[in-house]
Amino acid sequence: MPLKAKPQETKEHEPTKFEVGNVKAIQGKKDSYRMTLVINGVKVYGAKYIKYTGTDGKDASFISFPSYKGADNKYYNVCWYPISDQELHDIERLMEAALGDGEQLPF
């Protein structure tokens, strides 16, 4: 007798809440910042915001989550959360506010 999947209930999800603290420029890395990122109350220490120019010449940015190097010389994320383009924009604004004194990110 084949098993049947139970119907899934669809629920409205509350929007993700982000907070940013301890924003610091990374020495020697242009347009890179280290921060504490809080996602729905969970603190992620050592997250990095990195802005770069892609191979197509367009500016892009991403959040790099903390990782460690395994015995096989590969890097593995300690944690990860999918961040949409809109959420990345919101995090950029929070970073500017955390820098204080109306200072804006240099991009």
Short mmCIF file of N, CA and C in Angstrom, two decimals, residues 19-73:
data_model
loop_
_atom_site.label_atom_id
_atom_site.label_comp_id
_atom_site.label_asym_id
_atom_site.label_seq_id
_atom_site.Cartn_x
_atom_site.Cartn_y
_atom_site.Cartn_z
N GLU A 19 18.98 42.60 13.09
CA GLU A 19 19.66 43.63 13.86
C GLU A 19 21.14 43.50 13.53
N VAL A 20 21.85 44.62 13.61
CA VAL A 20 23.27 44.63 13.29
C VAL A 20 24.01 45.35 14.41
N GLY A 21 25.15 44.81 14.80
CA GLY A 21 25.96 45.47 15.82
C GLY A 21 27.43 45.22 15.57
N ASN A 22 28.28 45.97 16.26
CA ASN A 22 29.73 45.82 16.17
C ASN A 22 30.25 45.82 14.74
N VAL A 23 29.79 46.76 13.93
CA VAL A 23 30.22 46.84 12.53
C VAL A 23 31.61 47.46 12.48
N LYS A 24 32.55 46.73 11.87
CA LYS A 24 33.92 47.22 11.76
C LYS A 24 34.45 46.90 10.37
N ALA A 25 35.18 47.85 9.80
CA ALA A 25 35.82 47.61 8.50
C ALA A 25 36.91 46.57 8.69
N ILE A 26 37.08 45.72 7.71
CA ILE A 26 38.14 44.70 7.76
C ILE A 26 39.40 45.33 7.18
N GLN A 27 40.47 45.35 7.94
CA GLN A 27 41.73 45.97 7.52
C GLN A 27 42.23 45.33 6.22
N GLY A 28 42.58 46.18 5.27
CA GLY A 28 43.15 45.69 4.02
C GLY A 28 42.15 45.13 3.03
N LYS A 29 40.90 45.12 3.38
CA LYS A 29 39.87 44.60 2.48
C LYS A 29 38.92 45.74 2.15
N LYS A 30 38.97 46.21 0.93
CA LYS A 30 38.10 47.30 0.51
C LYS A 30 36.64 46.82 0.49
N ASP A 31 35.76 47.66 1.04
CA ASP A 31 34.32 47.39 1.03
C ASP A 31 33.95 46.09 1.72
N SER A 32 34.66 45.74 2.79
CA SER A 32 34.35 44.54 3.56
C SER A 32 34.21 44.92 5.03
N TYR A 33 33.20 44.38 5.66
CA TYR A 33 32.92 44.69 7.06
C TYR A 33 32.60 43.42 7.82
N ARG A 34 33.05 43.37 9.08
CA ARG A 34 32.71 42.27 9.98
C ARG A 34 31.66 42.81 10.95
N MET A 35 30.71 41.96 11.33
CA MET A 35 29.62 42.43 12.20
C MET A 35 29.03 41.27 12.98
N THR A 36 28.23 41.64 13.96
CA THR A 36 27.36 40.68 14.63
C THR A 36 25.98 40.88 14.00
N LEU A 37 25.46 39.84 13.40
CA LEU A 37 24.17 39.89 12.73
C LEU A 37 23.18 39.09 13.57
N VAL A 38 22.06 39.71 13.92
CA VAL A 38 21.02 39.03 14.69
C VAL A 38 19.85 38.76 13.75
N ILE A 39 19.51 37.48 13.60
CA ILE A 39 18.42 37.07 12.71
C ILE A 39 17.34 36.43 13.57
N ASN A 40 16.20 37.12 13.66
CA ASN A 40 15.09 36.63 14.49
C ASN A 40 15.55 36.25 15.90
N GLY A 41 16.42 37.06 16.47
CA GLY A 41 16.87 36.85 17.84
C GLY A 41 18.08 35.95 18.00
N VAL A 42 18.55 35.33 16.93
CA VAL A 42 19.72 34.45 16.99
C VAL A 42 20.95 35.24 16.56
N LYS A 43 21.94 35.35 17.46
CA LYS A 43 23.15 36.13 17.16
C LYS A 43 24.14 35.29 16.35
N VAL A 44 24.63 35.91 15.27
CA VAL A 44 25.67 35.30 14.45
C VAL A 44 26.89 36.20 14.55
N TYR A 45 27.88 35.77 15.32
CA TYR A 45 29.10 36.54 15.48
C TYR A 45 30.03 36.29 14.30
N GLY A 46 30.69 37.34 13.84
CA GLY A 46 31.69 37.17 12.79
C GLY A 46 31.14 37.08 11.38
N ALA A 47 29.90 37.52 11.17
CA ALA A 47 29.38 37.56 9.79
C ALA A 47 30.11 38.66 9.04
N LYS A 48 30.30 38.48 7.74
CA LYS A 48 31.00 39.48 6.94
C LYS A 48 30.10 39.96 5.81
N TYR A 49 30.15 41.27 5.58
CA TYR A 49 29.48 41.87 4.44
C TYR A 49 30.57 42.18 3.43
N ILE A 50 30.44 41.67 2.22
CA ILE A 50 31.48 41.85 1.20
C ILE A 50 30.85 42.38 -0.08
N LYS A 51 31.43 43.47 -0.59
CA LYS A 51 30.99 44.04 -1.86
C LYS A 51 32.10 43.81 -2.87
N TYR A 52 31.74 43.43 -4.08
CA TYR A 52 32.74 43.13 -5.11
C TYR A 52 32.20 43.47 -6.48
N THR A 53 33.07 43.47 -7.46
CA THR A 53 32.67 43.67 -8.86
C THR A 53 32.73 42.31 -9.55
N GLY A 54 31.60 41.91 -10.11
CA GLY A 54 31.52 40.61 -10.76
C GLY A 54 32.23 40.59 -12.10
N THR A 55 32.31 39.42 -12.71
CA THR A 55 32.98 39.28 -14.00
C THR A 55 32.26 40.04 -15.10
N ASP A 56 30.97 40.34 -14.88
CA ASP A 56 30.21 41.10 -15.87
C ASP A 56 30.37 42.61 -15.67
N GLY A 57 31.18 43.00 -14.68
CA GLY A 57 31.43 44.42 -14.42
C GLY A 57 30.42 45.08 -13.50
N LYS A 58 29.42 44.34 -13.05
CA LYS A 58 28.39 44.90 -12.17
C LYS A 58 28.80 44.72 -10.71
N ASP A 59 28.44 45.71 -9.88
CA ASP A 59 28.69 45.60 -8.45
C ASP A 59 27.70 44.63 -7.83
N ALA A 60 28.19 43.85 -6.89
CA ALA A 60 27.35 42.89 -6.18
C ALA A 60 27.84 42.82 -4.73
N SER A 61 27.03 42.25 -3.88
CA SER A 61 27.43 42.09 -2.48
C SER A 61 26.77 40.85 -1.91
N PHE A 62 27.33 40.36 -0.81
CA PHE A 62 26.76 39.20 -0.14
C PHE A 62 27.17 39.19 1.32
N ILE A 63 26.50 38.37 2.10
CA ILE A 63 26.83 38.15 3.50
C ILE A 63 27.54 36.80 3.58
N SER A 64 28.72 36.80 4.18
CA SER A 64 29.47 35.57 4.40
C SER A 64 29.30 35.18 5.87
N PHE A 65 28.84 33.97 6.10
CA PHE A 65 28.64 33.50 7.46
C PHE A 65 29.92 32.86 7.98
N PRO A 66 30.08 32.79 9.30
CA PRO A 66 31.30 32.20 9.87
C PRO A 66 31.50 30.77 9.38
N SER A 67 32.76 30.39 9.19
CA SER A 67 33.07 29.05 8.72
C SER A 67 34.34 28.54 9.40
N TYR A 68 34.61 27.26 9.23
CA TYR A 68 35.84 26.67 9.74
C TYR A 68 36.44 25.78 8.66
N LYS A 69 37.74 25.57 8.75
CA LYS A 69 38.43 24.75 7.77
C LYS A 69 38.50 23.32 8.30
N GLY A 70 37.99 22.39 7.50
CA GLY A 70 37.99 20.99 7.90
C GLY A 70 39.32 20.32 7.63
N ALA A 71 39.46 19.09 8.07
CA ALA A 71 40.68 18.31 7.86
C ALA A 71 40.96 18.08 6.38
N ASP A 72 39.93 18.18 5.56
CA ASP A 72 40.08 17.98 4.11
C ASP A 72 40.41 19.29 3.39
N ASN A 73 40.75 20.35 4.15
CA ASN A 73 41.10 21.68 3.62
C ASN A 73 39.94 22.39 2.93
#
